[in-house]
Structure formats: structure tokens, C-alpha cells
JSON list of C-alpha atoms in Angstrom, two decimals:
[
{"chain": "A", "resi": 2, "resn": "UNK", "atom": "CA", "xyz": [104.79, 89.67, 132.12]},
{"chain": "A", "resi": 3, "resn": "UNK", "atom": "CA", "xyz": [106.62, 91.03, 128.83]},
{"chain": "A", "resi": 4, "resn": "UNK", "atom": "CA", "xyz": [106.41, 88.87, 125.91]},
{"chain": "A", "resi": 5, "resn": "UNK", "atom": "CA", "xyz": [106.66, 88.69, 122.05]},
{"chain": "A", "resi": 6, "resn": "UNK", "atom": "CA", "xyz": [102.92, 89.69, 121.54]},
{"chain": "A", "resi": 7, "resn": "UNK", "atom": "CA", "xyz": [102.62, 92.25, 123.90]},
{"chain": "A", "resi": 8, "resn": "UNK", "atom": "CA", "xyz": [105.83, 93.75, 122.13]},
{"chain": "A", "resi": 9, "resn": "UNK", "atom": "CA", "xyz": [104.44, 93.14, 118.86]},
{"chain": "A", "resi": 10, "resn": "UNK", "atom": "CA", "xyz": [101.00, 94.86, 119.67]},
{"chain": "A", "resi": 11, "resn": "UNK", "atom": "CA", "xyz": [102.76, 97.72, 121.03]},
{"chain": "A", "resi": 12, "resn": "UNK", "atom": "CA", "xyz": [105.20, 98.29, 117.75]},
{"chain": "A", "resi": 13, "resn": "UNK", "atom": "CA", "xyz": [101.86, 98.05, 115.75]},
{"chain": "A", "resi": 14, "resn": "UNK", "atom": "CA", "xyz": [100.36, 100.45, 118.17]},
{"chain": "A", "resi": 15, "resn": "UNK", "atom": "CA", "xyz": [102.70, 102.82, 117.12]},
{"chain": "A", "resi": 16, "resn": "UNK", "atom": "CA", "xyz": [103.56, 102.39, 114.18]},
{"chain": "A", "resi": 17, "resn": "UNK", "atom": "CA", "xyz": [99.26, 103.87, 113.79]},
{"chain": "A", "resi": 18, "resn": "UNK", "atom": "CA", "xyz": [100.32, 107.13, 115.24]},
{"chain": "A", "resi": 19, "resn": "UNK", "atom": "CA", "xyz": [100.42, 105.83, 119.28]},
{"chain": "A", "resi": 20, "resn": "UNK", "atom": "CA", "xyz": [102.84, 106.36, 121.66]},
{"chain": "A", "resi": 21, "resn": "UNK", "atom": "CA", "xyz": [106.62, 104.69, 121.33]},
{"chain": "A", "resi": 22, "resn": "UNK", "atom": "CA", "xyz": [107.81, 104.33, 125.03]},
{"chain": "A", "resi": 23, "resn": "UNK", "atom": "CA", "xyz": [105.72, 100.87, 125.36]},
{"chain": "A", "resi": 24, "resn": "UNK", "atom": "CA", "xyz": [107.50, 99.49, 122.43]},
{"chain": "A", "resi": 25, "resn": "UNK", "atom": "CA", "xyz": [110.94, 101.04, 123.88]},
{"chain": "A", "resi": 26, "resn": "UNK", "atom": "CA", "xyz": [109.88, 99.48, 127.30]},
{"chain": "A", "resi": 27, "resn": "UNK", "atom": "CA", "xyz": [108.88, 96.22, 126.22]},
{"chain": "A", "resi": 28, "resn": "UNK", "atom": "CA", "xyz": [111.98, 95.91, 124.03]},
{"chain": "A", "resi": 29, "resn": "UNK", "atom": "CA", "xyz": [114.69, 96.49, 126.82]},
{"chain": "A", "resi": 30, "resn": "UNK", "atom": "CA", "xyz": [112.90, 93.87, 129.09]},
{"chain": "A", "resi": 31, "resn": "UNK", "atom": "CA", "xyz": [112.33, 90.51, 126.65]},
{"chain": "A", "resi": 32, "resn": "UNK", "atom": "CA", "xyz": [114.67, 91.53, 125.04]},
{"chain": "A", "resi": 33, "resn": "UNK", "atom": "CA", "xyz": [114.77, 92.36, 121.25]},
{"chain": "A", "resi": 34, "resn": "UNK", "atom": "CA", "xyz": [117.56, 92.33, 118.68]},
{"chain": "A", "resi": 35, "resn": "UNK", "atom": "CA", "xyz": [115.72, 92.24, 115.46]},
{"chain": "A", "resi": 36, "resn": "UNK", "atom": "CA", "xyz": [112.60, 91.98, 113.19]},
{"chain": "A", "resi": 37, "resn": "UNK", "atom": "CA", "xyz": [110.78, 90.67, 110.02]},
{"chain": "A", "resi": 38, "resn": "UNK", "atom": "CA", "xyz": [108.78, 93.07, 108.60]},
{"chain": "A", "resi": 39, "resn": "UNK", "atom": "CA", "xyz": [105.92, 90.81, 106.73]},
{"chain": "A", "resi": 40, "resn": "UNK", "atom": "CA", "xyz": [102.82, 91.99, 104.66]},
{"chain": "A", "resi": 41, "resn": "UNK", "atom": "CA", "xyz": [100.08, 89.91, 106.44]},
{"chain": "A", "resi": 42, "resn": "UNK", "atom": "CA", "xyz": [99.09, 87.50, 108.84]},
{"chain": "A", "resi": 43, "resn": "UNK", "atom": "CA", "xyz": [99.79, 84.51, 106.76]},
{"chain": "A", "resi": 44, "resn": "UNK", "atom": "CA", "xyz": [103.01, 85.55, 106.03]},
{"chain": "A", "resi": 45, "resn": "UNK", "atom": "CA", "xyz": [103.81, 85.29, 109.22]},
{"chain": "A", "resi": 46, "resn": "UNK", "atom": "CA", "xyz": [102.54, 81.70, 109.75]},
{"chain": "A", "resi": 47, "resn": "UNK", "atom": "CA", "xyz": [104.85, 80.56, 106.95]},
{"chain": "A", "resi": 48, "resn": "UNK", "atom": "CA", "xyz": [107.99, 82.53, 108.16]},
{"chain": "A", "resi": 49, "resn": "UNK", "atom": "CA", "xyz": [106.97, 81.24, 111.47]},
{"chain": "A", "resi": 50, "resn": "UNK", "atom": "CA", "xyz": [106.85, 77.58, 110.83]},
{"chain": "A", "resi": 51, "resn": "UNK", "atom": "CA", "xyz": [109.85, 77.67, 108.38]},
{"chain": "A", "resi": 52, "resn": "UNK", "atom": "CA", "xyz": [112.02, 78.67, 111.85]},
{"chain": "A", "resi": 53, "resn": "UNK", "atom": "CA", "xyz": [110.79, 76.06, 113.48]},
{"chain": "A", "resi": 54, "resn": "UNK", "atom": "CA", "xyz": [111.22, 73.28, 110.95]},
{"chain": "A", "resi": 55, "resn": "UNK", "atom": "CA", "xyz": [114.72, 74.10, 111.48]},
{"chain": "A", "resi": 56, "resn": "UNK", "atom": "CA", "xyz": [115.46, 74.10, 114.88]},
{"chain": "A", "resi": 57, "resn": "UNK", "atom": "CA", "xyz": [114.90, 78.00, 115.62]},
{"chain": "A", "resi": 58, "resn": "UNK", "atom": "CA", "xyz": [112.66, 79.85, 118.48]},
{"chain": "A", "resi": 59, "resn": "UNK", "atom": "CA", "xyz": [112.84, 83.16, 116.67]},
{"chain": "A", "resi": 60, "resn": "UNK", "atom": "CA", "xyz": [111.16, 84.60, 120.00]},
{"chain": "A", "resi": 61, "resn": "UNK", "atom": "CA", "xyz": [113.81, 83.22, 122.36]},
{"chain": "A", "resi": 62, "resn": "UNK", "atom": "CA", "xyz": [116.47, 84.76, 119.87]},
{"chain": "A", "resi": 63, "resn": "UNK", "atom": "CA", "xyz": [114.71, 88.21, 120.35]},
{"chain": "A", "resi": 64, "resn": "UNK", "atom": "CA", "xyz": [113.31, 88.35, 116.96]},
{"chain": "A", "resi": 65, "resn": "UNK", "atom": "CA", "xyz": [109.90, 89.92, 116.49]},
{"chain": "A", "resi": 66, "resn": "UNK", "atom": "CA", "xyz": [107.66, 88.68, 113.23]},
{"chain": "A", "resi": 67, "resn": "UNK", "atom": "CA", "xyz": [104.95, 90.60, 112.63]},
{"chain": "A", "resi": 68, "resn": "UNK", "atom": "CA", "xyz": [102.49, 91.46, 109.90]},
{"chain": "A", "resi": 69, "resn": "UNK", "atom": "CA", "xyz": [101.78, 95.16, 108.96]},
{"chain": "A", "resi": 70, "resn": "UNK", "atom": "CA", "xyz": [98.99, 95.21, 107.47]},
{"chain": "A", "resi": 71, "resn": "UNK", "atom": "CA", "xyz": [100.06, 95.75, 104.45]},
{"chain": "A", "resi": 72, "resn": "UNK", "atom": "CA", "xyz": [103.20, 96.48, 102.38]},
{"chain": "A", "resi": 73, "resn": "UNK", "atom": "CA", "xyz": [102.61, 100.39, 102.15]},
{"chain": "A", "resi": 74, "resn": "UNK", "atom": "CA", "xyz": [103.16, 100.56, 106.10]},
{"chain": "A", "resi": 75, "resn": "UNK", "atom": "CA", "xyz": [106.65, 99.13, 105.49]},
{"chain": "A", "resi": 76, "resn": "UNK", "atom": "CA", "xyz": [108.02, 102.91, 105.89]},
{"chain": "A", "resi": 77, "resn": "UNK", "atom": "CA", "xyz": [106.45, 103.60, 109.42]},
{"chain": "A", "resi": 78, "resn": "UNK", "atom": "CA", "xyz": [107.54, 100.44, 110.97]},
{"chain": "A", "resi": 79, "resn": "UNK", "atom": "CA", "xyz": [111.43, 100.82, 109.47]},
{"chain": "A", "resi": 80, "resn": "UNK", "atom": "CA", "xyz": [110.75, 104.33, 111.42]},
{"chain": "A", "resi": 81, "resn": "UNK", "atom": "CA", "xyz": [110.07, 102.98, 114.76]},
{"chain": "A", "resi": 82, "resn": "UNK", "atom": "CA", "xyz": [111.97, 99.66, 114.49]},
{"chain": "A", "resi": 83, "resn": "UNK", "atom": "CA", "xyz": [114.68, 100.99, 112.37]},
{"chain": "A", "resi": 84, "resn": "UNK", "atom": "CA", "xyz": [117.63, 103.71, 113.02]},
{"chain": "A", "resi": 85, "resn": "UNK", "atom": "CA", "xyz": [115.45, 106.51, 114.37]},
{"chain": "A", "resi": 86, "resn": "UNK", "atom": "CA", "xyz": [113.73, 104.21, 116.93]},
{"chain": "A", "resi": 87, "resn": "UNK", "atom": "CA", "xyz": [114.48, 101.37, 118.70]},
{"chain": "A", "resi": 88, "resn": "UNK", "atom": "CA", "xyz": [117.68, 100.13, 116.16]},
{"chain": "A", "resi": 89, "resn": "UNK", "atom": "CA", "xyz": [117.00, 96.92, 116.01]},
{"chain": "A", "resi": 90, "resn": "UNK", "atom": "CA", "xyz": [118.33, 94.40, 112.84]},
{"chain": "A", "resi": 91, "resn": "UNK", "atom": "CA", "xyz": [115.54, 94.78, 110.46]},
{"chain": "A", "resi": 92, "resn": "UNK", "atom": "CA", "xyz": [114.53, 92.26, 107.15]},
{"chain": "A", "resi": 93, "resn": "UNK", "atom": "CA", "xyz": [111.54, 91.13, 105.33]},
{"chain": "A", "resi": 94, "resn": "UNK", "atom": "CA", "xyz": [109.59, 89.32, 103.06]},
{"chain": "A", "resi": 95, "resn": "UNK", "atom": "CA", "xyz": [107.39, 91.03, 100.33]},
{"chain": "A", "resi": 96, "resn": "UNK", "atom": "CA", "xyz": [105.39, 90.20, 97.11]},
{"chain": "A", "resi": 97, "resn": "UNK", "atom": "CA", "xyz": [107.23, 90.93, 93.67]},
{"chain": "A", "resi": 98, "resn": "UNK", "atom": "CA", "xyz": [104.24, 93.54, 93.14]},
{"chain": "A", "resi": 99, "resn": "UNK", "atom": "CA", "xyz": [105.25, 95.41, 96.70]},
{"chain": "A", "resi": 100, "resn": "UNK", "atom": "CA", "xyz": [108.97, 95.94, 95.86]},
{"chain": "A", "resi": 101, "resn": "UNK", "atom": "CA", "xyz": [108.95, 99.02, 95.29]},
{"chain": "A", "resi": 102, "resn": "UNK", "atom": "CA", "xyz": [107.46, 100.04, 99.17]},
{"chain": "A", "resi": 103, "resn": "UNK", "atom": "CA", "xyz": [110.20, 97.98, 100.49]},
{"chain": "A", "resi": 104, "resn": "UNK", "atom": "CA", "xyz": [113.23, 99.56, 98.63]},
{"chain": "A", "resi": 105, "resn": "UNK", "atom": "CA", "xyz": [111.44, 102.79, 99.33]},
{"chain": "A", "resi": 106, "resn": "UNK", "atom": "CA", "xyz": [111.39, 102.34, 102.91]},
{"chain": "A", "resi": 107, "resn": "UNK", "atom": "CA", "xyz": [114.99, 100.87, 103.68]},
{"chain": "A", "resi": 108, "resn": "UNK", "atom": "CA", "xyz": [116.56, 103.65, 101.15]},
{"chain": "A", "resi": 109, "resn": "UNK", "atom": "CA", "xyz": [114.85, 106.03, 103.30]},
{"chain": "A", "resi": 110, "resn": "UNK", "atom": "CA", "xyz": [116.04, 105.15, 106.33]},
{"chain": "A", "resi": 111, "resn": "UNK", "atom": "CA", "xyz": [120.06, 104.55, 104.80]},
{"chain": "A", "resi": 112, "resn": "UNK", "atom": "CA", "xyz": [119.93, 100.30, 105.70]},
{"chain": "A", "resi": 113, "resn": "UNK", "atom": "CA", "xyz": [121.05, 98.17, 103.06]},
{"chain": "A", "resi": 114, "resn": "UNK", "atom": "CA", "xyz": [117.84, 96.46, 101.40]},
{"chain": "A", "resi": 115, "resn": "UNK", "atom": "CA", "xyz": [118.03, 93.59, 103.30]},
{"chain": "A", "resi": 116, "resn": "UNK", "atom": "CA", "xyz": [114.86, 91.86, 102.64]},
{"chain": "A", "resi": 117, "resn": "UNK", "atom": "CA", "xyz": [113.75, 89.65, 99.80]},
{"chain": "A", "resi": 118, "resn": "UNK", "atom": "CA", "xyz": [110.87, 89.15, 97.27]},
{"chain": "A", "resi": 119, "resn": "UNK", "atom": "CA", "xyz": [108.85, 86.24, 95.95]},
{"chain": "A", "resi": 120, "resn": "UNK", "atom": "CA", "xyz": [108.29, 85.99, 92.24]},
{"chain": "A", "resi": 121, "resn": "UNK", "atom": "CA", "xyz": [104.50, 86.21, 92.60]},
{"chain": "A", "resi": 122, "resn": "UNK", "atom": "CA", "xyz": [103.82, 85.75, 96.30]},
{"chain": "A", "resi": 123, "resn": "UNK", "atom": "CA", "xyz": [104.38, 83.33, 99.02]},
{"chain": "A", "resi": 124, "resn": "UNK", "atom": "CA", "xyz": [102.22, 81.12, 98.15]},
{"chain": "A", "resi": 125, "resn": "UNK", "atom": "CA", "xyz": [103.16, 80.78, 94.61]},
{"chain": "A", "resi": 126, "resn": "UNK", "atom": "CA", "xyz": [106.48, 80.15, 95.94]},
{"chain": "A", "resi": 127, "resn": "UNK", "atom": "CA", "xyz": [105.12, 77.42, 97.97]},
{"chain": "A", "resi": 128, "resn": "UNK", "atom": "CA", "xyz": [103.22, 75.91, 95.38]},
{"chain": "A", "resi": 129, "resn": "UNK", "atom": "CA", "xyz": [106.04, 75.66, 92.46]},
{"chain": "A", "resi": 130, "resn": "UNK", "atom": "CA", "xyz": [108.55, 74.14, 95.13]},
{"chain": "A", "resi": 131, "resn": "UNK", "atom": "CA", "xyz": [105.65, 71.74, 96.56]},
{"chain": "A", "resi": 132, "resn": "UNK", "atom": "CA", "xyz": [104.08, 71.04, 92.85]},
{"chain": "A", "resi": 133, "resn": "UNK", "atom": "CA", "xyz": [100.37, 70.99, 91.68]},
{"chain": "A", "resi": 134, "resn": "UNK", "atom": "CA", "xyz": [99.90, 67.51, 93.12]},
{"chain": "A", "resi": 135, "resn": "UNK", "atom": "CA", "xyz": [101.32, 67.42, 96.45]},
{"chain": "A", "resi": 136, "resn": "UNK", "atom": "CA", "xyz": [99.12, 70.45, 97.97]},
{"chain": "A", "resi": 137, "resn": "UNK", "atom": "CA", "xyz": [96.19, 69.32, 95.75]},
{"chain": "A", "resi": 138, "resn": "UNK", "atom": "CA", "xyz": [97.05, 65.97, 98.29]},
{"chain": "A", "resi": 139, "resn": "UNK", "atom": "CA", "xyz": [97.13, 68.52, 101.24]},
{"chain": "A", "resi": 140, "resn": "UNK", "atom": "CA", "xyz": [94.41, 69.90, 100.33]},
{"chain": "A", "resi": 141, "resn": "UNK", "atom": "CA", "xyz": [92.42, 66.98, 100.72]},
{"chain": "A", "resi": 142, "resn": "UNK", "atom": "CA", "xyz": [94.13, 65.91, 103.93]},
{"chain": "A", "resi": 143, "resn": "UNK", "atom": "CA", "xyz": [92.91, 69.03, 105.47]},
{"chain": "A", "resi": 144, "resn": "UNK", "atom": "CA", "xyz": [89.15, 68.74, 104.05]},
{"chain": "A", "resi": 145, "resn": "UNK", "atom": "CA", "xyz": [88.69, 70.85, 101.38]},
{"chain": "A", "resi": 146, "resn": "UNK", "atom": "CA", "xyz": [88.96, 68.75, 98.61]},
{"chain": "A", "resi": 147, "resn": "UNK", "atom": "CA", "xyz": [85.32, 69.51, 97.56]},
{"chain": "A", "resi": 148, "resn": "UNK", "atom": "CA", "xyz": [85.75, 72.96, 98.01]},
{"chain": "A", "resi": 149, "resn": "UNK", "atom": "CA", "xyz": [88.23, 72.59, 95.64]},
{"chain": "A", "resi": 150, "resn": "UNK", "atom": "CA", "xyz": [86.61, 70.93, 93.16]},
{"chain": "A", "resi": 151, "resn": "UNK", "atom": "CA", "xyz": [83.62, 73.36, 93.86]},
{"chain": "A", "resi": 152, "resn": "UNK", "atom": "CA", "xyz": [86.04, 76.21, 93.03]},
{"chain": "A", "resi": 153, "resn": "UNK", "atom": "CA", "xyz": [87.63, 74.81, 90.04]},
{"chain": "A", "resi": 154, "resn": "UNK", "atom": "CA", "xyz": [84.15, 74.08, 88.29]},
{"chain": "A", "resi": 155, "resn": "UNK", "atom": "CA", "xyz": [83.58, 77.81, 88.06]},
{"chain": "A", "resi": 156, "resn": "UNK", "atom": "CA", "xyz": [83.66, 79.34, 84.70]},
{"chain": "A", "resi": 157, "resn": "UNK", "atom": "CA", "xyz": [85.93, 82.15, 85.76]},
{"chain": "A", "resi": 158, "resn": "UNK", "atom": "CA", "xyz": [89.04, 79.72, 86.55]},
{"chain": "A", "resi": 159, "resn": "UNK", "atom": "CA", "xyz": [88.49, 78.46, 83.26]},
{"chain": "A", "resi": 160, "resn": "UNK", "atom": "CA", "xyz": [91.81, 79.46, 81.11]},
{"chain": "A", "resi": 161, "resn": "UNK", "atom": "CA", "xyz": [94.15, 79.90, 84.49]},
{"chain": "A", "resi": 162, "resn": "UNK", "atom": "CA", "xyz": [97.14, 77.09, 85.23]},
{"chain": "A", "resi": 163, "resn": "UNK", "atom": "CA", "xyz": [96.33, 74.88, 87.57]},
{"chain": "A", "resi": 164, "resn": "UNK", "atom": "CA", "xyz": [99.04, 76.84, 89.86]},
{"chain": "A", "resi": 165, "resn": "UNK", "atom": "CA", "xyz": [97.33, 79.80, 89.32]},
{"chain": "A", "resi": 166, "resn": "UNK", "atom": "CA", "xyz": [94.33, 78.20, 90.55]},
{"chain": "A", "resi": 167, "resn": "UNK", "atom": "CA", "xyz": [95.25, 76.70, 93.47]},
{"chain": "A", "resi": 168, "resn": "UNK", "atom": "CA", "xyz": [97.05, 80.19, 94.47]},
{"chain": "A", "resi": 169, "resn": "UNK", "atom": "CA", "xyz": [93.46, 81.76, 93.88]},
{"chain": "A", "resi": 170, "resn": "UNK", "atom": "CA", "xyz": [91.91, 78.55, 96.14]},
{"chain": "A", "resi": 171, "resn": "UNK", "atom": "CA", "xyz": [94.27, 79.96, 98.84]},
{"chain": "A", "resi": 172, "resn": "UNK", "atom": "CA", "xyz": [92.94, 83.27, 98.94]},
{"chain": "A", "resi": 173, "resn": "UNK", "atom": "CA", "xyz": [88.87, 82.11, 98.65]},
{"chain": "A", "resi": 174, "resn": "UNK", "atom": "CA", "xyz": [88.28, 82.07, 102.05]},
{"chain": "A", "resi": 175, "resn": "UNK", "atom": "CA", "xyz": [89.36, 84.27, 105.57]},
{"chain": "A", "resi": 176, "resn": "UNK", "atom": "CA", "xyz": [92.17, 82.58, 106.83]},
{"chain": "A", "resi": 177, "resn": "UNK", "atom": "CA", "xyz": [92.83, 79.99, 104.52]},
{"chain": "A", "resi": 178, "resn": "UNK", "atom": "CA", "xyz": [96.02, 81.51, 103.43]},
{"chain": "A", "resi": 179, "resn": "UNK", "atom": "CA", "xyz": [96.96, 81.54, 107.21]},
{"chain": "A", "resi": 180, "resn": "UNK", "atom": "CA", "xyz": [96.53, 77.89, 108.25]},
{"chain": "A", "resi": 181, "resn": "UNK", "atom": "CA", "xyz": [97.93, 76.86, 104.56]},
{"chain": "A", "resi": 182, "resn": "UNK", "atom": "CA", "xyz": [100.97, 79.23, 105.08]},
{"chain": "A", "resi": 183, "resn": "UNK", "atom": "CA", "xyz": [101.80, 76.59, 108.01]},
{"chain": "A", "resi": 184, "resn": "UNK", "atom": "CA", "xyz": [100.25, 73.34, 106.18]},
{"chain": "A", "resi": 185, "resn": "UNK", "atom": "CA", "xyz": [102.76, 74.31, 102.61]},
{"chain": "A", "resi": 186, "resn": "UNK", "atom": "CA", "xyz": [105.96, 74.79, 105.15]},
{"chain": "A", "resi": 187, "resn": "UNK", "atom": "CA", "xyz": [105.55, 71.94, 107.44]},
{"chain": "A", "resi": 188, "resn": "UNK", "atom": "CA", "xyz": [105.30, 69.54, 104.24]},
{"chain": "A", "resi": 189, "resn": "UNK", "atom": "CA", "xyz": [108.26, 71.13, 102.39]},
{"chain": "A", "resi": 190, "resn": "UNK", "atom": "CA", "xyz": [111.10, 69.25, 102.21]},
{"chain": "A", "resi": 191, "resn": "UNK", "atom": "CA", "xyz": [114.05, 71.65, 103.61]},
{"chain": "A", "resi": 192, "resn": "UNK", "atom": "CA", "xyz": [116.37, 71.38, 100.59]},
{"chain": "A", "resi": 193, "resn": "UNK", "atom": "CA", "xyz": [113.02, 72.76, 98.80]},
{"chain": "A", "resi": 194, "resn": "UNK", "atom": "CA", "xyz": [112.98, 75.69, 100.25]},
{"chain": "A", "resi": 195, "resn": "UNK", "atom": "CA", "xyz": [111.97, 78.70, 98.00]},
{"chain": "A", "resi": 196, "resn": "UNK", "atom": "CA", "xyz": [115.06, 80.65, 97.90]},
{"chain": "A", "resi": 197, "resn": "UNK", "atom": "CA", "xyz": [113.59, 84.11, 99.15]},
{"chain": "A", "resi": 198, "resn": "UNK", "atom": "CA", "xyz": [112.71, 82.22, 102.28]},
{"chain": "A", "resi": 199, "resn": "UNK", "atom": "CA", "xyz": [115.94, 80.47, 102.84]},
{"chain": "A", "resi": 200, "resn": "UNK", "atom": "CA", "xyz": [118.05, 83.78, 102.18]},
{"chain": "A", "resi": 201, "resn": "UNK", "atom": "CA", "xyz": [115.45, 85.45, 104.71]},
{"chain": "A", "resi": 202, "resn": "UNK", "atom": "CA", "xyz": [115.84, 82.72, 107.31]},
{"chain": "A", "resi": 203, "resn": "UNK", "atom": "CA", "xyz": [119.87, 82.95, 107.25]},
{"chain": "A", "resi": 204, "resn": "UNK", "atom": "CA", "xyz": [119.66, 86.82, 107.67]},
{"chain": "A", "resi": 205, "resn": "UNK", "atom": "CA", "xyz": [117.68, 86.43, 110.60]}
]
């Protein structure tokens, strides 16, 4: 049975130098009208969860969200998702740092640069809108408050802002960043929405 994953497997799949036609096939049968082109997996959770905070089943509206591995594949997925391959509606999400891969890759491929950039990253998007002591509170809810604590003591974070440090906290551990992509959204109130995600979520 066709389905969102399978597509999105297939569209990475290709975009590594595979074959197109299961992407093409998969497409016509769910089927697809667009996509958000994301750097990584915990992108993706946020995005995600911010779509269904308000009301929206991005896969039963045919969009695909998927994480690339990385901002400097941006240019190989806009090739098979974009005008020379399956057409579809394409935006994203990128760090301020990765702007340049983005422009590059929607320039080259004559769309209008419809994606959108976070001043640091996503999660020092979600941390300024949240503030220091709400996710230092979510934090703990979710069990890590000594971990945090254990993290702070450390004579390297010395110096840093305790945004900046709680951004680094984030990225400590595999997957962190992915479940606290989907803990920072669900507890943001929706008229606190950073403004790259709200102006990605009404393109979509």
C-alpha cells in the first residue's frame, strides 16, 4: 500500500543517485502536490507537530516533509521534486548559516525562493519565543533536569547565555533535538509562533 514514507524513502533514494520512476510511481498514486525540504530529522518533528497543533494532516493534503540530510543536498532534491522532476510545490526551512545552499538551489532551478530561515536555528527560534524558563520547566518535565545541571557545571559553557546553553543542551545527545523539536512546538502558544515557521506553515 502507497504511503507518505514509502514516498519519502523513495525521493531520498533518488535523490543518492537511484532510480526516479518509484518516486514518480508513488507520487501519482497517494497522491502528492508539494514538499518541505528540511535539513534534518528534527526539523521535521517540529514542522511536523506545528501542522498539527493547527488542525493540518500535511500527509492527507499530499504534502511530503522530509529531512535531507543536510542542507548541501538541497540542490538534488529541488532536481527531482522540483521543475525537472516530479513538479511538485516546493518550500523549506533552513538555518541562517545554510542560506546560501537554499538560494543556490531554488535560483538554479528558476522557482521563486520560497523557503525561509531561522536567525540561528530552529531551536534557537524555539527557545527565544518559549524563554529560558519555560523549556528549562520542560526540561525537567521530560527528565533531564540533572542532565542539565550536569551539562551546565562544565567549564566550557562557562561565558555562553543561558540560551546559548540550552541550544547546546539540545544538541548533547542523539535524538534529543528530535523529541524536543516536538516537546518546544506542542508547548508554544500559537500566537508565539517564530515567524519563519508561521510564514512556512501558510505557504504550505
Amino acid at each position: 500500500m502507497a504511503d507518505m514514507r514509502s514516498f519519502r524513502n523513495a525521493v531520498i533514494a533518488w535523490a543518492a543517485g537511484g532510480s526516479g520512476d518509484p518516486a514518480y510511481e508513488l507520487a501519482a498514486l497517494l497522491p502528492v502536490r508539494g514538499a518541505v525540504l528540511l535539513e534534518g530529522p528534527s526539523d521535521v518533528a517540529a514542522v511536523e507537530a506545528l501542522a498539527e497543533g493547527h488542525g493540518r494532516d500535511l500527509v492527507e493534503e499530499g504534502v511530503c516533509v522530509l529531512a535531507m540530510g543536510g542542507a548541501m543536498n538541497v540542490a538534488r532534491f529541488i532536481d527531482c521534486l522540483g521543475p525537472d522532476g516530479l513538479d511538485l510545490h516546493l518550500t523549506g526551512l533552513c538555518d541562517e548559516r545554510e542560506r546560501g545552499y537554499y538560494a543556490r538551489g531554488w535560483a538554479r532551478a528558476g522557482l521563486p525562493p520560497d523557503f525561509f530561515v531561522c536567525d540561528a536555528d530552529l531551536e534557537d527560534e524555539l527557545i527565544r519565543a518559549l524563554g529560558v524558563e519555560r523549556v528549562t520547566e520542560l526540561i525537567r518535565q521530560e527528565g533531564e533536569l540533572r542532565p542539565l545541571q550536569t551539562f551546565l557545571s562544565q567549564p566550557g559553557q562557562r561565558g555562553r547565555s543561558p540560551q546559548q546553553q540550552l541550544r547546546r543542551f539540545l544538541g548533547t545527545k542523539g535524538g534529543r533535538k528530535i523529541h524536543y523539536g516536538r516537546v518546544l512546538i506542542e508547548a508554544l502558544p500559537h500566537d508565539r509562533v517564530p515567524a519563519p515557521l508561521e510564514d512556512l506553515l501558510d505557504i504550505v
